[in-house]
PDB file of C-alpha atoms in Angstrom:
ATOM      1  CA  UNK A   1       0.769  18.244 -28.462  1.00 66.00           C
ATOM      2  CA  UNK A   2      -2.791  18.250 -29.982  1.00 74.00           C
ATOM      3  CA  UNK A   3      -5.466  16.266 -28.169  1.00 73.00           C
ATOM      4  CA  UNK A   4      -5.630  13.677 -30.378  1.00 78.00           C
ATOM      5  CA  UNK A   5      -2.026  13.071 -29.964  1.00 79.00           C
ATOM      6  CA  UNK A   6      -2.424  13.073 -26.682  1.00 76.00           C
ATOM      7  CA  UNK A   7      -4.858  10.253 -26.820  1.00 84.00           C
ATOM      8  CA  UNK A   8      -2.876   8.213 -29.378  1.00 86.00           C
ATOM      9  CA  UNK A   9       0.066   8.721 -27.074  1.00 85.00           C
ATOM     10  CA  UNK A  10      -2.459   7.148 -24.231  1.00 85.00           C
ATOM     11  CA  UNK A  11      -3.505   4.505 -26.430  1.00 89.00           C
ATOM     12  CA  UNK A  12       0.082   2.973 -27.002  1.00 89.00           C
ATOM     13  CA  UNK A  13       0.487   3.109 -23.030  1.00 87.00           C
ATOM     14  CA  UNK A  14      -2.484   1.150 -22.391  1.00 90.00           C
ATOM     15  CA  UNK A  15      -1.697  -1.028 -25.066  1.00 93.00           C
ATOM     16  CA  UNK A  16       1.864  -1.728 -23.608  1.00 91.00           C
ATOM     17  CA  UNK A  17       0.668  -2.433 -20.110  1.00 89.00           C
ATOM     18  CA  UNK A  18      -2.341  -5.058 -21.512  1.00 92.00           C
ATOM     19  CA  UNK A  19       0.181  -6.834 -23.673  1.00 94.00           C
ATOM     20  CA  UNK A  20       2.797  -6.947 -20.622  1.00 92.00           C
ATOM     21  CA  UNK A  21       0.070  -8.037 -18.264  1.00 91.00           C
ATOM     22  CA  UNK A  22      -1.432 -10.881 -20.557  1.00 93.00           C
ATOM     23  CA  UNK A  23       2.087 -12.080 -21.321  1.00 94.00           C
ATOM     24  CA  UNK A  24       2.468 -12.181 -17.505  1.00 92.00           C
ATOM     25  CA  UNK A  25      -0.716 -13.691 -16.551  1.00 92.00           C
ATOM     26  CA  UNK A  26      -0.118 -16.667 -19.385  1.00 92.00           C
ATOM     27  CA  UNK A  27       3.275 -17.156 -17.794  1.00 92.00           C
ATOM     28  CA  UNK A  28       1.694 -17.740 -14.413  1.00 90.00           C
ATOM     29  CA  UNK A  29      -0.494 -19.858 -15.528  1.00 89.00           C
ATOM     30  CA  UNK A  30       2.431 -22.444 -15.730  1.00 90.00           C
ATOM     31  CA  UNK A  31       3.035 -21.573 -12.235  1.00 88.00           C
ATOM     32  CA  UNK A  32      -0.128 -21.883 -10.554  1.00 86.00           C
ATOM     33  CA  UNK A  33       0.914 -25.017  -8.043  1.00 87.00           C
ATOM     34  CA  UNK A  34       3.632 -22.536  -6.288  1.00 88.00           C
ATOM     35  CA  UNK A  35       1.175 -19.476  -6.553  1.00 87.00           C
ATOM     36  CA  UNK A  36      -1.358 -21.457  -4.958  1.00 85.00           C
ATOM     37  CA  UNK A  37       0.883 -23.184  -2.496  1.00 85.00           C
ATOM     38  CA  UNK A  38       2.279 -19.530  -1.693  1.00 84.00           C
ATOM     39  CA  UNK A  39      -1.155 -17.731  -0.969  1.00 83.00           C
ATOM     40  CA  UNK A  40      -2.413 -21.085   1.027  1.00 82.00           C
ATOM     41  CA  UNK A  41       0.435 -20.586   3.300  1.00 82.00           C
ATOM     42  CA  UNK A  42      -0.906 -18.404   6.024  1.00 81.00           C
ATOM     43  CA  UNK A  43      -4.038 -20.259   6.363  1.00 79.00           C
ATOM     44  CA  UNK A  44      -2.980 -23.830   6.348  1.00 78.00           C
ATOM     45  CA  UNK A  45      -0.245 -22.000   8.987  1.00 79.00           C
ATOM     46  CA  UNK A  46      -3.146 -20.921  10.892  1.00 75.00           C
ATOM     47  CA  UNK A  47      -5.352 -23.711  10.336  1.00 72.00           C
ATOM     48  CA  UNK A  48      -2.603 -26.117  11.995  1.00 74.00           C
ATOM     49  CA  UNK A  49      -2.923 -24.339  15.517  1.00 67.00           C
ATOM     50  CA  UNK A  50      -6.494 -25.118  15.430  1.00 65.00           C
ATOM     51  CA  UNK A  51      -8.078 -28.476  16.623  1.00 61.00           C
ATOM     52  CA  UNK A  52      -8.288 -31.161  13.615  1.00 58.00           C
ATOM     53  CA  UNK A  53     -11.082 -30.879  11.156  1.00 50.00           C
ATOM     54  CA  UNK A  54     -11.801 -26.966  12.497  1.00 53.00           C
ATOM     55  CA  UNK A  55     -12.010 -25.173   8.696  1.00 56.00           C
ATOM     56  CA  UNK A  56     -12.203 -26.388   5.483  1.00 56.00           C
ATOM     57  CA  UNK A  57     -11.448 -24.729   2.270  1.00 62.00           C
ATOM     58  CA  UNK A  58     -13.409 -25.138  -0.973  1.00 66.00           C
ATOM     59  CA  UNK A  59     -14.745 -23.762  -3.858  1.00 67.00           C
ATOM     60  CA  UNK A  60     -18.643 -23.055  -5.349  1.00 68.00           C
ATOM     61  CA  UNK A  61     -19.917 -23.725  -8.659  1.00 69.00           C
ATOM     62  CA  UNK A  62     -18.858 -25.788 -11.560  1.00 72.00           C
ATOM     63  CA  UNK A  63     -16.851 -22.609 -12.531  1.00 71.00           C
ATOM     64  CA  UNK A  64     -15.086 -22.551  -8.856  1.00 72.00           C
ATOM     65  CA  UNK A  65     -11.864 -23.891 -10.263  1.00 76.00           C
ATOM     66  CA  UNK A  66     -11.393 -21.556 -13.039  1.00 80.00           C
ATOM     67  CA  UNK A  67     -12.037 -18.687 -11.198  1.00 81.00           C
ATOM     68  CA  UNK A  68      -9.611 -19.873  -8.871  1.00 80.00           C
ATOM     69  CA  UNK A  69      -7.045 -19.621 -11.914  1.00 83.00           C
ATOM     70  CA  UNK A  70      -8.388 -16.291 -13.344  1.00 85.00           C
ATOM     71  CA  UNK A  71      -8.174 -14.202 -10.193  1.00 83.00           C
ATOM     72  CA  UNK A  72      -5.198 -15.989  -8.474  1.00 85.00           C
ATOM     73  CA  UNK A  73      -3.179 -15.385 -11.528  1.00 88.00           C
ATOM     74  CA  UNK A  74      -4.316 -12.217 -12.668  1.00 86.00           C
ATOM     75  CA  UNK A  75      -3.376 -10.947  -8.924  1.00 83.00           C
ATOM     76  CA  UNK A  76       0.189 -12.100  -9.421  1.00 85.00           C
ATOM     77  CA  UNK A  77       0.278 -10.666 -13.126  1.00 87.00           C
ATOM     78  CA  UNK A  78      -1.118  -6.998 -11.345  1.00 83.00           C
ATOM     79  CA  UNK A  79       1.470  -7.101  -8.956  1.00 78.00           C
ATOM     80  CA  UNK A  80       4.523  -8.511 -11.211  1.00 82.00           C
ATOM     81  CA  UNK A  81       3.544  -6.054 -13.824  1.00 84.00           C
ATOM     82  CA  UNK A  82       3.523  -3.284 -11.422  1.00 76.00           C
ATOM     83  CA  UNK A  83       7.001  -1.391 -12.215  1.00 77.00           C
ATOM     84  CA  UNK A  84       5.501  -1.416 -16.314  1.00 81.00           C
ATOM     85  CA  UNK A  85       2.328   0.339 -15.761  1.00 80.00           C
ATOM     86  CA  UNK A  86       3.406   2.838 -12.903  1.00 72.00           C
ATOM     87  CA  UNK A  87       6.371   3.821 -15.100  1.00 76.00           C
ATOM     88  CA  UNK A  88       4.098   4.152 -18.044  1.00 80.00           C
ATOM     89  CA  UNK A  89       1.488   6.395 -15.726  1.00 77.00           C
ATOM     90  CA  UNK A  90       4.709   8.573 -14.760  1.00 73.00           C
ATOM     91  CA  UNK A  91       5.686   8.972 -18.752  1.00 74.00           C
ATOM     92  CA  UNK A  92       2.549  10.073 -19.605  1.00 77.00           C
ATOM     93  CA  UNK A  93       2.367  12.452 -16.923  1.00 73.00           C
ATOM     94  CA  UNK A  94       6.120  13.576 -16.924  1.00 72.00           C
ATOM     95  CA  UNK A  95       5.738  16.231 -19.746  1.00 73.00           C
ATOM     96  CA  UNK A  96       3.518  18.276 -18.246  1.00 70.00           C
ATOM     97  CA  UNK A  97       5.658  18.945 -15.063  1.00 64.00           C
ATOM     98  CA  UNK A  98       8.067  21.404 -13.825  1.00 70.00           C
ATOM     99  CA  UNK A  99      11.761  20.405 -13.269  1.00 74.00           C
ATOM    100  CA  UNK A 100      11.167  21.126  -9.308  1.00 67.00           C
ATOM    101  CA  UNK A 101       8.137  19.198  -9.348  1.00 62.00           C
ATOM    102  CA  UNK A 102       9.904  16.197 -10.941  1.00 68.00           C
ATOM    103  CA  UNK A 103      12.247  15.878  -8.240  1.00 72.00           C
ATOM    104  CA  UNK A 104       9.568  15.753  -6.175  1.00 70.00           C
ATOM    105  CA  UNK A 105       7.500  13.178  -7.104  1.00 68.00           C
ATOM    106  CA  UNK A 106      11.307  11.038  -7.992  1.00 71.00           C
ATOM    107  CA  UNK A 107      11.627  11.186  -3.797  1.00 74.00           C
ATOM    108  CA  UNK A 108       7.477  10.621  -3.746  1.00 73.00           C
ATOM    109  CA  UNK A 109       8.212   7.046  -5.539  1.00 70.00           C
ATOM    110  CA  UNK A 110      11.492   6.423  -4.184  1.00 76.00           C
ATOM    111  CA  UNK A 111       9.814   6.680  -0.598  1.00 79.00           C
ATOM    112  CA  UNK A 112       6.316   5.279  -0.641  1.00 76.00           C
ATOM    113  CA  UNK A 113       7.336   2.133  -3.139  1.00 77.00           C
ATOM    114  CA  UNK A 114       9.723   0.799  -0.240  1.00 82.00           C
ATOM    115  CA  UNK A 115       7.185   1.711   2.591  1.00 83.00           C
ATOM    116  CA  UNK A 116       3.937   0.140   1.078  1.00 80.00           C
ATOM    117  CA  UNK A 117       6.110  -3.339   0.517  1.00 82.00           C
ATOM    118  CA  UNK A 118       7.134  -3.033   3.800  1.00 85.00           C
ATOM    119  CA  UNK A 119       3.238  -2.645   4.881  1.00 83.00           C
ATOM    120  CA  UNK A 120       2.421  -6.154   2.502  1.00 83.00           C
ATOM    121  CA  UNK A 121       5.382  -7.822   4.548  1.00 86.00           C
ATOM    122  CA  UNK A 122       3.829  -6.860   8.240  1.00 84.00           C
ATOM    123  CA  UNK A 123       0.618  -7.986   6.447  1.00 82.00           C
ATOM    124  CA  UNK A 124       1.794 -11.229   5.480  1.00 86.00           C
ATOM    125  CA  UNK A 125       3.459 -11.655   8.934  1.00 84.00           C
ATOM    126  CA  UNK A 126       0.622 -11.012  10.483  1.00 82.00           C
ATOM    127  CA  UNK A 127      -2.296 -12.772   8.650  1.00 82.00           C
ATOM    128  CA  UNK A 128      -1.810 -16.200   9.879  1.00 81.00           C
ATOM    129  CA  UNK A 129      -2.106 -14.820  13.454  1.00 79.00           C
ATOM    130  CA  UNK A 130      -5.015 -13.119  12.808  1.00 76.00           C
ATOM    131  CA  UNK A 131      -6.536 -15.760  10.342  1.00 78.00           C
ATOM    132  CA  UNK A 132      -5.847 -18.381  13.687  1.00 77.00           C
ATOM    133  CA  UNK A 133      -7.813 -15.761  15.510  1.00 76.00           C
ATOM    134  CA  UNK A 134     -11.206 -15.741  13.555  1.00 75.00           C
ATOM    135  CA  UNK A 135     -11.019 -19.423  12.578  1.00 74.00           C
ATOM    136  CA  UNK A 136     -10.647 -20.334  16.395  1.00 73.00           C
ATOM    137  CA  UNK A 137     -13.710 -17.930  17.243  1.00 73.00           C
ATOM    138  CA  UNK A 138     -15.908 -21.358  15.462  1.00 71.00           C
ATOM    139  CA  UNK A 139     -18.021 -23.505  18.592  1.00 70.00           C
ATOM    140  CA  UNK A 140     -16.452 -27.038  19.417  1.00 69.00           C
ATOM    141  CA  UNK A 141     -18.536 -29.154  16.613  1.00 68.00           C
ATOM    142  CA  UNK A 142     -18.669 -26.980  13.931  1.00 70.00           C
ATOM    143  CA  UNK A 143     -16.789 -26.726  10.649  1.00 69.00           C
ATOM    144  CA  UNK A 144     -15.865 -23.685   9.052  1.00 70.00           C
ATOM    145  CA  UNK A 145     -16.491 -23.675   5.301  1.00 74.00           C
ATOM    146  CA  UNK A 146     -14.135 -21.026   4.084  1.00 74.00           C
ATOM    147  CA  UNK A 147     -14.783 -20.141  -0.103  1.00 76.00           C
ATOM    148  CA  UNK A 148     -11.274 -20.070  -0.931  1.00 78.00           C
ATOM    149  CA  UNK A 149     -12.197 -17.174  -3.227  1.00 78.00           C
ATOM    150  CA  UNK A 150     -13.199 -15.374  -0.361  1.00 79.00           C
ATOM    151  CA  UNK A 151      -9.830 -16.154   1.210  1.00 81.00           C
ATOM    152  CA  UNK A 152      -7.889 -14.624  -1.505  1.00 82.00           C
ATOM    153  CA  UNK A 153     -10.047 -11.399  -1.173  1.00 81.00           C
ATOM    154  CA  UNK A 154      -9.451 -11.234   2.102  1.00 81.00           C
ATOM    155  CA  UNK A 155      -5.525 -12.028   1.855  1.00 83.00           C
ATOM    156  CA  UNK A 156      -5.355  -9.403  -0.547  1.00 82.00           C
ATOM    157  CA  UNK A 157      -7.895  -6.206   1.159  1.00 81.00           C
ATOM    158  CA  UNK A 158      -5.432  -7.356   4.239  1.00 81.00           C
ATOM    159  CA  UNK A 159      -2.372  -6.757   2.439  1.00 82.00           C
ATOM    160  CA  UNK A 160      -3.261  -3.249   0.514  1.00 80.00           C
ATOM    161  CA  UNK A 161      -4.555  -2.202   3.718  1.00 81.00           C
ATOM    162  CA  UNK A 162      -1.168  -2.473   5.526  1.00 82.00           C
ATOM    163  CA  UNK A 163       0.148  -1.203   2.328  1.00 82.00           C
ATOM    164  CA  UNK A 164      -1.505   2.001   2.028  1.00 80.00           C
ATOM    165  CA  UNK A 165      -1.169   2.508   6.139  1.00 81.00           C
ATOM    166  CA  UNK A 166       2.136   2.817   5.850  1.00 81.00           C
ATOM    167  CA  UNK A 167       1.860   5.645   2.831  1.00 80.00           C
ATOM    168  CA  UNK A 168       0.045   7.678   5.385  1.00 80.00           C
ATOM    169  CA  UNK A 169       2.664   9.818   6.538  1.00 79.00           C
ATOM    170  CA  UNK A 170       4.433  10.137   2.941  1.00 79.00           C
ATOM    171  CA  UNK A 171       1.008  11.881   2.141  1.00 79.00           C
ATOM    172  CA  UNK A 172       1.537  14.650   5.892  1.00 81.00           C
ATOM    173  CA  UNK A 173       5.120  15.518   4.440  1.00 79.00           C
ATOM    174  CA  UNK A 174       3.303  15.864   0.604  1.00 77.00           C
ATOM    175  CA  UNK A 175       0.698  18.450   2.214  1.00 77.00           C
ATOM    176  CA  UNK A 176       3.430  20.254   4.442  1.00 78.00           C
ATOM    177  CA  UNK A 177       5.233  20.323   1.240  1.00 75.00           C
ATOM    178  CA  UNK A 178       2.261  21.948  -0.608  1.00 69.00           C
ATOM    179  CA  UNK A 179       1.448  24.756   2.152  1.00 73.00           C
ATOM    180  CA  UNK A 180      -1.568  22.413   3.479  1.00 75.00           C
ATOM    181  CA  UNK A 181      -0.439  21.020   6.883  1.00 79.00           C
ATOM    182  CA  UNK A 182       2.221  22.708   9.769  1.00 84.00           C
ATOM    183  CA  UNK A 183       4.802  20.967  11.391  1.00 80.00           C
ATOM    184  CA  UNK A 184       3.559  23.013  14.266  1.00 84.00           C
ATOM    185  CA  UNK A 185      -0.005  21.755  13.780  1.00 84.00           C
ATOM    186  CA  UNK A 186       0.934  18.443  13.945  1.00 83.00           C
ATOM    187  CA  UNK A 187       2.667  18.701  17.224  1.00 83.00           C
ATOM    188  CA  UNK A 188      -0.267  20.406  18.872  1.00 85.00           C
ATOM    189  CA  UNK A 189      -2.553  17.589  17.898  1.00 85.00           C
ATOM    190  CA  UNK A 190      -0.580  15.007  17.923  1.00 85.00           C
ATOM    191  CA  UNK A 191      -2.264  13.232  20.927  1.00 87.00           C
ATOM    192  CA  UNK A 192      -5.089  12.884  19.327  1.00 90.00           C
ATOM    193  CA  UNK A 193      -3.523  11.614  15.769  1.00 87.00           C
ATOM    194  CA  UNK A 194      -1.944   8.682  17.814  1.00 88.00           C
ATOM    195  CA  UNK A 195      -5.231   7.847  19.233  1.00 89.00           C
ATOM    196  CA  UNK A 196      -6.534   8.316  15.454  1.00 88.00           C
ATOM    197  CA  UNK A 197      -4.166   6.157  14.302  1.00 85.00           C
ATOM    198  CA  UNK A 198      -4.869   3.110  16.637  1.00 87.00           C
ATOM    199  CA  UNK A 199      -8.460   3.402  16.019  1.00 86.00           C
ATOM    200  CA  UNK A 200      -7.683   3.442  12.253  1.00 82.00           C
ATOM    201  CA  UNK A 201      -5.816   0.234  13.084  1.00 81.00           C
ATOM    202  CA  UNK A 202      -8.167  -1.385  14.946  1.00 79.00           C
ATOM    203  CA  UNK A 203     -10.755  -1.053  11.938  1.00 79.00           C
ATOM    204  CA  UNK A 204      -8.899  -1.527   9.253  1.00 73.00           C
ATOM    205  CA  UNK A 205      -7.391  -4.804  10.441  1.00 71.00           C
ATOM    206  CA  UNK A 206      -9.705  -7.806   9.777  1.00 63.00           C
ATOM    207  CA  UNK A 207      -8.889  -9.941  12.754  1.00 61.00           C
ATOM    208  CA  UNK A 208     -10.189  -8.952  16.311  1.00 62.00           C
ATOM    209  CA  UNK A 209      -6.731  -9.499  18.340  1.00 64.00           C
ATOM    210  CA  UNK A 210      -4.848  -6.536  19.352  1.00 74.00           C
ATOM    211  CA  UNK A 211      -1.682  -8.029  18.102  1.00 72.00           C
ATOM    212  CA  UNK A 212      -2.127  -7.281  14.491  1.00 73.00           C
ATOM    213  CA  UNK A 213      -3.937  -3.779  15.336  1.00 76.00           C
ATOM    214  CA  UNK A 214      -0.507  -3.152  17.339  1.00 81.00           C
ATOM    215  CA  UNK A 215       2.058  -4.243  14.135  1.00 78.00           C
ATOM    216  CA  UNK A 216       0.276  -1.709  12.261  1.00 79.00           C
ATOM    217  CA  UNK A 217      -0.017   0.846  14.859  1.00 83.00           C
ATOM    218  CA  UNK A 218       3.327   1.015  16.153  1.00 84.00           C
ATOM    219  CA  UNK A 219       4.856   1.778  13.275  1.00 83.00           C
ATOM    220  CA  UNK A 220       2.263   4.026  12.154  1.00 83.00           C
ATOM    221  CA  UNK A 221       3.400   5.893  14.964  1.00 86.00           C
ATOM    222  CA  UNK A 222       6.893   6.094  14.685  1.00 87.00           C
ATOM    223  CA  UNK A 223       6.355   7.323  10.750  1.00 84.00           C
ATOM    224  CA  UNK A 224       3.956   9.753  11.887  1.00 84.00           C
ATOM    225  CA  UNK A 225       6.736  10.904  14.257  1.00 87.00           C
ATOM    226  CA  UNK A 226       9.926  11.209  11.113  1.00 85.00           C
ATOM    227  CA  UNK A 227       7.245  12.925   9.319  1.00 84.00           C
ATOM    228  CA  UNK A 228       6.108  15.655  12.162  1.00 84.00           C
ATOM    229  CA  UNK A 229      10.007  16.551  12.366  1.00 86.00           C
ATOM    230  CA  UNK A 230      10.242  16.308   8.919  1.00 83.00           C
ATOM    231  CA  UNK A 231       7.616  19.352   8.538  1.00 83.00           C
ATOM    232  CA  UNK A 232       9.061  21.033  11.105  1.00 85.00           C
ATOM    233  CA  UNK A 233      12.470  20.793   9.385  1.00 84.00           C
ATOM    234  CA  UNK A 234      10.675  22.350   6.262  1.00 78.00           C
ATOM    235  CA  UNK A 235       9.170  25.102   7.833  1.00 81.00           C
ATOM    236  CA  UNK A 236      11.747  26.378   9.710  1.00 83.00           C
ATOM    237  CA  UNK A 237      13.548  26.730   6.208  1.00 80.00           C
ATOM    238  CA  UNK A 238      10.764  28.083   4.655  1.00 77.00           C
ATOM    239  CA  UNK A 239      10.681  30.607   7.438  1.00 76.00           C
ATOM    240  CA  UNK A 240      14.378  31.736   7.163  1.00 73.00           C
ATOM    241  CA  UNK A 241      14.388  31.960   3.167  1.00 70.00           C
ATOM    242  CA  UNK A 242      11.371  34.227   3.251  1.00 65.00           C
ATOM    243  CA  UNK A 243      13.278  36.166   5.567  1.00 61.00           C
ATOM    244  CA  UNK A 244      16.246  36.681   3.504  1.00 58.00           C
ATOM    245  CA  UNK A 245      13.873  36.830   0.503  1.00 56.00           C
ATOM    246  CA  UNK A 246      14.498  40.344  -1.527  1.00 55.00           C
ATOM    247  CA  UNK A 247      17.787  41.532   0.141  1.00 54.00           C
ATOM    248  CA  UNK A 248      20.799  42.343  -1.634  1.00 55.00           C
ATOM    249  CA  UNK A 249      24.326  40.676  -1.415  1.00 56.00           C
ATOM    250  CA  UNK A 250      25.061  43.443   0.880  1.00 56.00           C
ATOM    251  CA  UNK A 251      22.725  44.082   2.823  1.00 56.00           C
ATOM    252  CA  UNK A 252      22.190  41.954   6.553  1.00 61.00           C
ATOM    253  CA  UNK A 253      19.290  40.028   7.208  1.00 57.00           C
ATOM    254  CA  UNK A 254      17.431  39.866   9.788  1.00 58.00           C
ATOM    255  CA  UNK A 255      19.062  37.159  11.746  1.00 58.00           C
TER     256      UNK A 255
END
């Protein structure tokens, strides 16, 4: 294809994902009561093991309230509209692959899609713990003001962050794949990775309490762990097909 069909081609895409997305974000608008209900979940949750009258939530401005609708919408419009525009980012990209490195990035999306929801669920589990956590942190007498705009951004940098934790080690067994990283490299420092990883976890989560660093950790750990024998699994094959590499049907390999 020419450039400029190339560009037309990536007009029409972009097109198709705006039109989905503002059909999707009117729709919610309908539903805002059960969106809202939904996202105030975890802190009213949290806000109930707290002593009476410890946080409030509220809005600034005049505008407070429509902003409210605009992002809390639009959030649920990104996220409902998510299969549309990754599948039209893959059929844009698609032509210009090899058949082997198709199948490859087919197992890519068929791996990390499941594991990042699975990081938003731990997330969501977590958050009112954590939320219970900061809020309580307040002296006896004093009333937290929370923006509620504030809470959604930090309900949703909580969520992507367990999210894209848990695409971590789909990104080792990518670079093993590629020639980058060793299966035997990862064993020999994989002390230190562990202790990487819980320090990762203890910044990335917003609350102070070791039990949400620990959700996040643990099984950070355990998918570091599939994906270290997962290397090692490749390079072992890679090792015995470049062995066998240029013989002929008759001739004995090596092994």
């Amino acid at each position: 294809m020419a450039l400029s069909d190339h560009f037309r081609e990536l007009r029409a895409r972009v097109l198709k994902v705006a039109l989905t997305f503002l059909v999707v974000f009117a729709v919610s608008l309908f539903f805002f009561d059960q969106l809202f209900d939904f996202v105030y979940g975890p802190y009213e949750q949290a806000n109930n093991g707290l002593p009476p009258q410890s946080s409030l939530a509220i809005t600034q401005g005049p505008g407070g309230g429509l902003m409210l609708y605009l992002k809390l919408c639009g959030f649920a419009a990104l996220l409902v509209t998510c299969p549309v525009w990754l599948y039209q980012i893959w059929a844009f990209v698609m032509p210009g692959l090899h058949p082997s490195e198709k199948r490859w990035t087919r197992i890519f999306v068929a791996v990390a899609v499941p594991l990042f929801l699975i990081g938003v669920l731990l997330g969501w589990v977590t958050l009112p713990k954590g939320l219970e956590i900061l809020i309580g942190l307040n002296p006896d007498g004093i009333t937290n003001l929370v923006d509620f705009n504030e809470y959604l951004q930090f309900l949703t940098r909580t969520l992507l962050v367990f999210g894209l934790a848990f695409e971590i080690p789909v990104f080792v067994v990518m670079l093993n794949r590629a020639g980058v990283v060793k299966g035997r490299t990862l064993a020999q420092y994989r002390p230190w990775i562990i202790i990487g990883i819980f320090v990762f976890a203890a910044i990335a989560t917003p609350s102070t309490d070791p039990f949400t660093m620990t959700i996040m950790a643990v099984p950070m750990v355990i998918l570091y762990f599939i994906s270290e024998v997962l290397a090692r699994v490749h390079d072992r094959r890679k090792a015995e097909s470049s062995l066998n590499a240029g013989l002929s049907p008759d001739e004995a390999s090596p092994l």
